[in-house]
Short mmCIF file of C-alpha atoms and ligand atoms in Angstrom, two decimals:
data_model
loop_
_atom_site.label_atom_id
_atom_site.label_comp_id
_atom_site.label_asym_id
_atom_site.label_seq_id
_atom_site.Cartn_x
_atom_site.Cartn_y
_atom_site.Cartn_z
CA MET A 14 -76.21 -174.08 -61.01
CA ALA A 15 -76.63 -176.49 -58.13
CA VAL A 16 -78.91 -175.08 -55.44
CA ARG A 17 -77.27 -174.94 -52.02
CA GLU A 18 -78.47 -173.97 -48.56
CA ILE A 19 -77.20 -171.11 -46.42
CA ARG A 20 -79.19 -172.23 -43.40
CA PRO A 21 -82.15 -174.63 -43.23
CA GLY A 22 -84.87 -173.24 -45.51
CA ILE A 23 -82.67 -170.46 -46.95
CA TYR A 24 -81.49 -171.06 -50.51
CA PRO A 25 -79.42 -168.91 -52.86
CA VAL A 26 -81.27 -169.13 -56.17
CA GLY A 27 -79.59 -166.33 -58.15
CA ALA A 28 -77.12 -166.49 -61.02
CA ILE A 29 -73.41 -166.05 -61.59
CA ASP A 30 -72.46 -163.85 -64.54
CA TRP A 31 -68.94 -165.06 -65.33
CA ASP A 32 -68.62 -163.16 -68.60
CA ARG A 33 -70.00 -159.71 -67.84
CA ARG A 34 -67.24 -157.13 -68.22
CA LEU A 35 -69.12 -153.83 -68.04
CA PHE A 36 -71.89 -152.60 -65.77
CA ASP A 37 -74.15 -149.64 -66.58
CA GLU A 38 -72.04 -149.45 -69.77
CA LEU A 39 -69.54 -147.68 -67.52
CA ILE A 40 -68.06 -149.77 -64.72
CA PRO A 41 -65.42 -152.39 -65.61
CA LEU A 42 -66.05 -155.84 -64.11
CA PRO A 43 -62.70 -157.65 -64.38
CA ASP A 44 -64.04 -160.52 -62.24
CA GLY A 45 -67.60 -160.72 -63.58
CA THR A 46 -70.41 -160.50 -61.05
CA SER A 47 -73.35 -162.34 -59.57
CA TYR A 48 -76.99 -161.42 -59.00
CA ASN A 49 -77.88 -163.07 -55.72
CA SER A 50 -81.48 -163.93 -55.04
CA TYR A 51 -82.53 -165.83 -51.91
CA LEU A 52 -85.52 -168.08 -51.37
CA ILE A 53 -86.78 -168.21 -47.78
CA GLU A 54 -89.04 -171.13 -47.06
CA GLY A 55 -90.98 -170.46 -43.85
CA SER A 56 -93.35 -172.93 -42.18
CA GLU A 57 -96.32 -170.99 -43.58
CA LYS A 58 -95.14 -168.72 -46.34
CA ILE A 59 -92.38 -168.41 -48.93
CA ALA A 60 -90.46 -165.26 -49.81
CA LEU A 61 -87.99 -164.52 -52.60
CA ILE A 62 -85.51 -161.79 -51.70
CA ASP A 63 -84.57 -159.82 -54.84
CA THR A 64 -84.43 -161.40 -58.29
CA VAL A 65 -81.74 -161.27 -60.98
CA ASP A 66 -80.77 -159.31 -64.05
CA PRO A 67 -83.31 -160.12 -66.80
CA THR A 68 -80.55 -161.71 -68.90
CA LYS A 69 -80.26 -164.35 -66.17
CA GLY A 70 -83.97 -164.78 -65.45
CA PRO A 71 -84.09 -168.33 -66.89
CA GLU A 72 -81.42 -169.44 -64.38
CA LEU A 73 -83.42 -168.10 -61.46
CA ILE A 74 -86.53 -169.88 -62.70
CA ASP A 75 -84.58 -173.07 -63.23
CA ASN A 76 -83.29 -172.91 -59.64
CA LEU A 77 -86.83 -172.43 -58.30
CA LYS A 78 -87.93 -175.46 -60.32
CA LYS A 79 -85.10 -177.54 -58.86
CA LEU A 80 -86.45 -176.69 -55.40
CA ASP A 81 -89.95 -177.64 -56.53
CA ILE A 82 -91.34 -174.22 -55.68
CA ASN A 83 -94.96 -174.00 -56.84
CA ASN A 84 -95.97 -170.91 -54.95
CA ILE A 85 -94.28 -167.71 -53.81
CA ASP A 86 -96.10 -165.43 -51.38
CA TYR A 87 -93.77 -162.44 -51.34
CA VAL A 88 -91.13 -161.09 -53.68
CA ILE A 89 -89.04 -158.74 -51.53
CA ALA A 90 -87.59 -155.84 -53.53
CA ASN A 91 -84.71 -154.34 -51.56
CA HIS A 92 -83.73 -152.16 -54.53
CA ALA A 93 -85.40 -151.13 -57.80
CA GLU A 94 -82.33 -151.26 -60.05
CA GLN A 95 -82.90 -153.73 -62.84
CA ASP A 96 -80.02 -156.09 -62.06
CA HIS A 97 -82.11 -157.13 -59.02
CA SER A 98 -85.64 -156.23 -60.00
CA GLY A 99 -85.58 -156.96 -63.73
CA SER A 100 -86.89 -160.51 -63.38
CA ILE A 101 -89.78 -159.59 -61.04
CA PRO A 102 -92.31 -159.32 -63.92
CA ARG A 103 -91.42 -162.83 -65.10
CA ILE A 104 -91.72 -164.20 -61.53
CA LEU A 105 -95.14 -162.55 -61.20
CA GLU A 106 -96.23 -164.26 -64.42
CA LEU A 107 -95.09 -167.66 -63.18
CA TYR A 108 -96.38 -167.18 -59.63
CA PRO A 109 -99.57 -165.12 -60.09
CA ASP A 110 -100.44 -165.11 -56.37
CA ALA A 111 -97.13 -163.49 -55.39
CA LYS A 112 -97.09 -159.92 -54.10
CA VAL A 113 -94.13 -157.58 -54.34
CA LEU A 114 -93.31 -156.49 -50.80
CA THR A 115 -91.32 -153.28 -50.60
CA ASN A 116 -91.29 -149.71 -49.30
CA PRO A 117 -93.51 -147.05 -50.93
CA ARG A 118 -90.64 -145.32 -52.73
CA CYS A 119 -89.36 -148.56 -54.24
CA LYS A 120 -92.92 -149.46 -55.25
CA ASP A 121 -93.25 -146.20 -57.20
CA MET A 122 -89.94 -146.79 -58.93
CA LEU A 123 -90.80 -150.38 -59.85
CA MET A 124 -94.10 -149.21 -61.32
CA ASP A 125 -92.18 -146.64 -63.41
CA LEU A 126 -89.24 -148.82 -64.42
CA LEU A 127 -90.92 -152.19 -64.95
CA LEU A 128 -94.57 -151.23 -65.46
CA ILE A 129 -95.69 -153.56 -62.66
CA PRO A 130 -99.39 -152.88 -61.85
CA GLU A 131 -100.14 -151.27 -58.48
CA ASP A 132 -102.36 -154.13 -57.26
CA LYS A 133 -99.32 -156.43 -57.27
CA PHE A 134 -97.73 -154.55 -54.35
CA LEU A 135 -97.84 -154.65 -50.58
CA THR A 136 -95.87 -151.91 -48.84
CA ILE A 137 -94.03 -151.85 -45.55
CA ASN A 138 -92.42 -149.09 -43.50
CA ASP A 139 -89.16 -148.86 -41.62
CA ARG A 140 -88.63 -151.65 -39.02
CA GLU A 141 -91.95 -153.29 -39.90
CA THR A 142 -92.01 -157.10 -39.68
CA VAL A 143 -93.74 -159.77 -41.76
CA SER A 144 -93.99 -163.39 -40.61
CA LEU A 145 -93.37 -166.45 -42.76
CA GLY A 146 -94.40 -168.74 -39.87
CA ASN A 147 -91.22 -169.86 -38.18
CA LYS A 148 -89.20 -167.05 -39.79
CA THR A 149 -89.70 -163.30 -39.43
CA MET A 150 -88.53 -160.65 -41.86
CA GLU A 151 -87.78 -157.15 -40.59
CA PHE A 152 -87.35 -154.35 -43.10
CA ILE A 153 -84.83 -151.58 -42.52
CA LEU A 154 -85.10 -148.59 -44.81
CA ALA A 155 -81.62 -147.51 -45.93
CA PRO A 156 -82.00 -144.77 -48.52
CA TRP A 157 -79.06 -143.71 -50.67
CA VAL A 158 -76.93 -146.82 -50.75
CA HIS A 159 -76.98 -146.09 -53.63
CA TRP A 160 -80.50 -145.15 -54.79
CA PRO A 161 -83.17 -143.34 -52.77
CA GLU A 162 -85.42 -146.40 -52.28
CA THR A 163 -82.88 -148.94 -50.98
CA MET A 164 -83.61 -151.10 -47.93
CA PHE A 165 -82.28 -154.16 -46.08
CA THR A 166 -84.18 -157.27 -45.02
CA TYR A 167 -83.25 -158.89 -41.70
CA LEU A 168 -84.23 -162.48 -41.04
CA LYS A 169 -84.58 -162.38 -37.28
CA GLU A 170 -84.41 -166.02 -36.20
CA ASP A 171 -81.43 -166.77 -38.46
CA LYS A 172 -79.73 -163.40 -37.84
CA ILE A 173 -79.09 -162.86 -41.54
CA LEU A 174 -79.00 -159.36 -43.02
CA PHE A 175 -79.80 -159.16 -46.75
CA THR A 176 -78.22 -155.91 -47.92
CA CYS A 177 -78.64 -156.00 -51.72
CA ASP A 178 -75.89 -153.76 -53.23
CA PHE A 179 -74.61 -152.53 -49.86
CA LEU A 180 -71.48 -154.43 -48.69
CA GLY A 181 -71.46 -156.38 -51.97
CA SER A 182 -68.77 -157.07 -54.54
CA HIS A 183 -68.77 -157.53 -58.30
CA MET A 184 -67.19 -160.95 -58.25
CA ALA A 185 -68.18 -164.17 -59.95
CA ALA A 186 -67.17 -167.11 -57.77
CA SER A 187 -68.34 -170.68 -57.36
CA ASP A 188 -67.88 -170.39 -53.60
CA LEU A 189 -71.10 -169.44 -51.86
CA PHE A 190 -69.26 -167.95 -48.88
CA VAL A 191 -66.12 -165.81 -48.70
CA VAL A 192 -63.05 -168.06 -48.97
CA ASP A 193 -60.25 -165.81 -50.22
CA GLU A 194 -60.59 -162.73 -47.99
CA ALA A 195 -57.86 -160.75 -49.76
CA LYS A 196 -59.56 -161.22 -53.14
CA VAL A 197 -63.01 -160.35 -51.80
CA TYR A 198 -61.60 -157.31 -49.99
CA GLU A 199 -60.22 -156.06 -53.31
CA SER A 200 -63.48 -156.68 -55.18
CA ALA A 201 -65.59 -155.14 -52.42
CA LYS A 202 -63.31 -152.09 -52.34
CA ARG A 203 -63.65 -151.67 -56.09
CA TYR A 204 -67.43 -151.96 -55.68
CA TYR A 205 -67.43 -149.41 -52.86
CA ALA A 206 -65.25 -147.01 -54.89
CA GLU A 207 -67.34 -147.15 -58.03
CA ILE A 208 -70.82 -147.27 -56.54
CA MET A 209 -70.98 -146.40 -52.85
CA MET A 210 -68.24 -143.77 -52.32
CA PRO A 211 -70.44 -140.74 -53.18
CA PHE A 212 -72.76 -141.80 -50.34
CA ARG A 213 -70.28 -141.87 -47.43
CA THR A 214 -72.58 -139.85 -45.19
CA SER A 215 -75.56 -142.16 -45.75
CA ILE A 216 -73.35 -145.20 -45.23
CA LYS A 217 -72.16 -143.86 -41.86
CA LYS A 218 -75.77 -143.46 -40.79
CA HIS A 219 -76.82 -146.94 -41.92
CA LEU A 220 -73.80 -148.64 -40.35
CA GLY A 221 -74.83 -146.87 -37.12
CA GLY A 222 -78.39 -148.13 -37.58
CA ILE A 223 -77.34 -151.80 -37.75
CA LYS A 224 -74.51 -151.71 -35.21
CA ASP A 225 -76.59 -153.08 -32.32
CA MET A 226 -78.24 -155.82 -34.37
CA GLU A 227 -77.13 -159.41 -33.96
CA ILE A 228 -75.85 -160.30 -37.41
CA GLU A 229 -74.30 -163.71 -38.06
CA ILE A 230 -74.39 -163.56 -41.86
CA VAL A 231 -74.42 -160.71 -44.36
CA ALA A 232 -75.98 -161.82 -47.63
CA PRO A 233 -75.52 -159.16 -50.34
CA SER A 234 -76.97 -159.38 -53.84
CA HIS A 235 -73.56 -159.28 -55.55
CA GLY A 236 -70.59 -161.49 -54.68
CA PRO A 237 -69.97 -164.03 -51.94
CA VAL A 238 -71.91 -164.26 -48.66
CA TYR A 239 -70.11 -163.15 -45.48
CA GLN A 240 -70.09 -165.58 -42.57
CA MET A 241 -67.95 -163.12 -40.65
CA PRO A 242 -69.85 -159.85 -41.06
CA GLU A 243 -67.22 -157.84 -39.16
CA PHE A 244 -64.80 -158.45 -42.08
CA ILE A 245 -66.83 -156.35 -44.50
CA ILE A 246 -68.32 -153.97 -41.92
CA ASN A 247 -64.84 -153.06 -40.63
CA ALA A 248 -63.61 -152.58 -44.20
CA TYR A 249 -66.48 -150.16 -44.86
CA LYS A 250 -65.72 -148.32 -41.61
CA GLU A 251 -62.15 -147.82 -42.80
CA TRP A 252 -63.20 -146.63 -46.26
CA ILE A 253 -65.81 -144.14 -45.02
CA SER A 254 -63.64 -142.78 -42.20
CA ASP A 255 -62.30 -139.25 -42.53
CA GLU A 256 -58.72 -140.57 -42.46
CA VAL A 257 -56.69 -140.21 -45.65
CA LYS A 258 -53.36 -141.79 -46.54
CA ASN A 259 -50.02 -140.27 -47.51
CA GLU A 260 -50.75 -140.93 -51.18
CA VAL A 261 -50.81 -138.91 -54.39
CA ILE A 262 -52.93 -140.06 -57.34
CA ILE A 263 -51.90 -138.83 -60.80
CA PRO A 264 -54.37 -139.43 -63.63
CA TYR A 265 -52.56 -138.33 -66.76
CA ILE A 266 -52.45 -138.17 -70.54
CA SER A 267 -49.48 -137.23 -72.69
CA MET A 268 -49.65 -136.59 -76.43
CA HIS A 269 -46.05 -135.79 -77.46
CA GLY A 270 -44.15 -136.65 -74.29
CA SER A 271 -44.02 -133.29 -72.43
CA THR A 272 -46.64 -134.17 -69.82
CA GLU A 273 -45.23 -137.68 -69.48
CA LYS A 274 -41.79 -136.21 -68.75
CA LEU A 275 -43.35 -134.03 -66.04
CA VAL A 276 -45.25 -136.99 -64.56
CA ASN A 277 -42.22 -139.28 -64.51
CA TYR A 278 -40.10 -136.64 -62.81
CA PHE A 279 -42.84 -135.81 -60.31
CA VAL A 280 -43.36 -139.50 -59.46
CA ASP A 281 -39.63 -139.78 -58.64
CA VAL A 282 -39.51 -136.71 -56.42
CA LEU A 283 -42.59 -137.85 -54.51
CA ILE A 284 -40.99 -141.26 -53.94
CA GLU A 285 -37.86 -139.48 -52.66
CA ARG A 286 -40.11 -137.79 -50.11
CA ASP A 287 -41.62 -141.10 -48.93
CA ILE A 288 -45.01 -140.32 -50.44
CA THR A 289 -46.88 -143.21 -52.05
CA VAL A 290 -47.65 -142.28 -55.64
CA LYS A 291 -50.01 -143.93 -58.12
CA PRO A 292 -49.87 -142.68 -61.74
CA PHE A 293 -52.69 -143.73 -64.06
CA ASN A 294 -52.14 -143.40 -67.81
CA LEU A 295 -55.73 -142.84 -68.87
CA THR A 296 -55.19 -144.34 -72.32
CA ARG A 297 -54.55 -147.70 -70.66
CA THR A 298 -55.93 -147.72 -67.14
CA ASP A 299 -59.03 -149.51 -65.94
CA ILE A 300 -61.07 -146.61 -64.54
CA GLY A 301 -62.03 -148.86 -61.59
CA GLU A 302 -58.37 -148.96 -60.50
CA LEU A 303 -58.37 -145.17 -60.42
CA ALA A 304 -61.61 -145.16 -58.40
CA MET A 305 -60.13 -147.61 -55.88
CA ALA A 306 -57.01 -145.48 -55.42
CA LEU A 307 -59.25 -142.50 -54.67
CA VAL A 308 -60.79 -144.23 -51.64
CA ASP A 309 -57.77 -143.50 -49.42
CA ALA A 310 -55.57 -140.87 -51.10
CA ALA A 311 -54.91 -137.43 -49.62
CA THR A 312 -53.97 -135.70 -52.87
CA ILE A 313 -54.75 -135.77 -56.57
CA VAL A 314 -52.54 -134.18 -59.21
CA ILE A 315 -54.20 -134.10 -62.62
CA ALA A 316 -51.73 -134.05 -65.50
CA SER A 317 -52.76 -133.02 -69.00
CA PRO A 318 -51.56 -131.51 -72.24
CA THR A 319 -53.59 -128.67 -73.74
CA VAL A 320 -55.96 -129.66 -76.55
CA LEU A 321 -58.10 -127.07 -78.33
CA ALA A 322 -57.42 -124.60 -75.51
CA GLY A 323 -58.55 -127.01 -72.76
CA PRO A 324 -57.60 -130.31 -71.09
CA HIS A 325 -57.39 -133.52 -73.12
CA PRO A 326 -60.87 -135.14 -73.42
CA ASN A 327 -59.73 -138.22 -71.45
CA ILE A 328 -58.78 -135.87 -68.62
CA VAL A 329 -62.22 -134.25 -68.84
CA TYR A 330 -63.78 -137.70 -68.46
CA ALA A 331 -61.57 -138.58 -65.47
CA ALA A 332 -62.14 -135.20 -63.78
CA TYR A 333 -65.90 -135.57 -64.21
CA LEU A 334 -65.77 -139.04 -62.68
CA VAL A 335 -63.56 -137.99 -59.76
CA ASN A 336 -65.89 -135.06 -59.08
CA ALA A 337 -68.96 -137.33 -59.18
CA LEU A 338 -67.41 -139.98 -56.91
CA ARG A 339 -66.66 -137.34 -54.23
CA PRO A 340 -63.62 -139.03 -52.66
CA LYS A 341 -62.29 -137.67 -49.37
CA LEU A 342 -59.28 -135.99 -51.02
CA ARG A 343 -57.81 -133.00 -49.16
CA PHE A 344 -55.50 -131.44 -51.78
CA ALA A 345 -55.40 -131.10 -55.55
CA SER A 346 -53.07 -129.68 -58.15
CA VAL A 347 -52.56 -129.71 -61.90
CA ILE A 348 -49.45 -130.25 -63.98
CA GLY A 349 -49.19 -130.19 -67.74
CA SER A 350 -48.06 -128.45 -70.86
CA TYR A 351 -49.24 -126.17 -73.65
CA GLY A 352 -47.94 -125.10 -77.03
CA TRP A 353 -49.25 -121.56 -77.40
CA GLY A 354 -51.93 -120.89 -74.76
CA GLY A 355 -55.27 -122.02 -73.41
CA LYS A 356 -57.40 -122.24 -70.29
CA MET A 357 -56.74 -125.81 -69.21
CA LEU A 358 -56.16 -124.97 -65.55
CA GLU A 359 -59.32 -122.90 -65.17
CA GLN A 360 -61.40 -125.56 -66.89
CA ILE A 361 -60.08 -128.40 -64.70
CA LYS A 362 -60.73 -126.37 -61.54
CA GLU A 363 -64.32 -125.80 -62.65
CA MET A 364 -64.78 -129.56 -63.12
CA ILE A 365 -63.89 -130.58 -59.57
CA THR A 366 -66.02 -128.26 -57.48
CA ASN A 367 -67.57 -131.17 -55.51
CA LEU A 368 -64.17 -131.92 -54.02
CA LYS A 369 -63.45 -130.21 -50.71
CA VAL A 370 -59.81 -129.72 -51.62
CA GLU A 371 -57.21 -127.04 -51.18
CA ILE A 372 -55.57 -126.31 -54.54
CA ILE A 373 -51.76 -126.40 -54.41
CA GLU A 374 -49.88 -124.15 -56.90
CA PRO A 375 -49.98 -125.92 -60.31
CA VAL A 376 -47.07 -126.39 -62.70
CA ILE A 377 -48.08 -125.70 -66.31
CA VAL A 378 -45.17 -125.48 -68.74
CA LYS A 379 -44.71 -124.20 -72.29
CA GLY A 380 -43.42 -126.94 -74.58
CA TYR A 381 -41.00 -129.59 -73.38
CA PRO A 382 -40.05 -129.19 -69.68
CA ASN A 383 -36.72 -127.51 -68.87
CA GLU A 384 -34.60 -127.28 -65.72
CA GLU A 385 -36.70 -124.45 -64.30
CA ASP A 386 -39.85 -126.55 -64.76
CA PHE A 387 -38.30 -129.48 -62.88
CA LYS A 388 -37.45 -127.11 -60.01
CA SER A 389 -41.11 -126.08 -59.96
CA LEU A 390 -42.04 -129.77 -59.63
CA ASP A 391 -39.55 -130.09 -56.73
CA ARG A 392 -41.34 -127.20 -55.05
CA LEU A 393 -44.75 -128.78 -55.71
CA ALA A 394 -43.55 -132.05 -54.15
CA ASP A 395 -42.21 -130.11 -51.13
CA LYS A 396 -45.55 -128.37 -50.77
CA VAL A 397 -47.48 -131.67 -50.93
CA LEU A 398 -45.19 -133.12 -48.26
CA GLN A 399 -45.58 -130.04 -46.11
CA LYS A 400 -49.39 -130.13 -46.39
CA HIS A 401 -49.50 -133.84 -45.56
CA LYS A 402 -47.28 -133.27 -42.51
CA GLU A 403 -49.33 -130.29 -41.32
CA HIS A 404 -52.44 -132.51 -41.43
CA ASN A 405 -50.71 -135.53 -39.85
CA ILE A 406 -51.12 -137.52 -43.08
CA ILE A 407 -47.94 -139.55 -42.75
CA SER A 408 -47.50 -143.27 -43.54
FE1 LIG B 5 -76.79 -154.05 -58.11
FE2 LIG B 5 -77.81 -150.85 -57.71
O1 LIG B 5 -77.80 -152.53 -58.43
#
């Protein structure tokens, strides 16, 4: 990759991963990703902010060679996860005088995860500064976005905030800076939904902590660089706010058509009531799309047939994920069918205890749905509408 310049002496030296389609063997990456690493050349010292996934280490090294970098003083580790830290050992081999500069918690994790010896580290504390000569780095500890050791690096003279995962997007793009805002918004929202959403409270705190800083550029370690920081900061403010939208999310599975019939009918009656509805057939859906829909929705209705006395395994997977992502949902219900019995409803309720939701009367039917069952769905839709109105959740 050609090496470009963000500002004089500030070079992106990371790698674009056009082909990666799964992260953590869990998260779909329809648009690939990038591992952004930044070289800061000060008048006296040189720092490398984060590295890249080990699979892309040779590209990072190649970029450093293109810049004729023979010495690195500091490798800044904003985050210990291996997609950013995994190439640190190789960098330390190539630049034996380099020290890893990070906070004590990140140091401990890097020693555990990458077996980096302790004498390779220098540690800093919150708001401490380190000079590179004509450039000064300030470190801002920001735990739990999304690991406990995360931090930001602020380059004072250039007013650039390096945020690592925070505010980033899984998006491979040849553009260094954001060009297509709508596309980046979508990718950043997907990223937020899949990775940051469980940490809304920490995010609120950290956005508060940086609100009085002069920031001209936000440089994350995934996706394009933001020349208009308010674009992504305002998007995050919207996503973490306590506001929910007049939307119902329906993750569903149907084996022989009964649950599908219920879902299709329920979708129609919600539309009739001017409620936005998003059904997700879990045999086909990209789980990231479901996560994104959960960022704003007021209500989830889980729809499942009964399998071996409980919910379908795909529903178990989705319920576990929804529970772990802790979206700001207000209401939940269950619809579905059974042949001869089971405890599907009880089991689903036990799987979503992280959600601070009021449960609305479920509709579980025996066999194929009949007229009485459809009337029950009408009543469920009325109840959802009533609850949304009572809480001023109206589009
Ligand atoms: Fe991009 Fe948490 O690593």
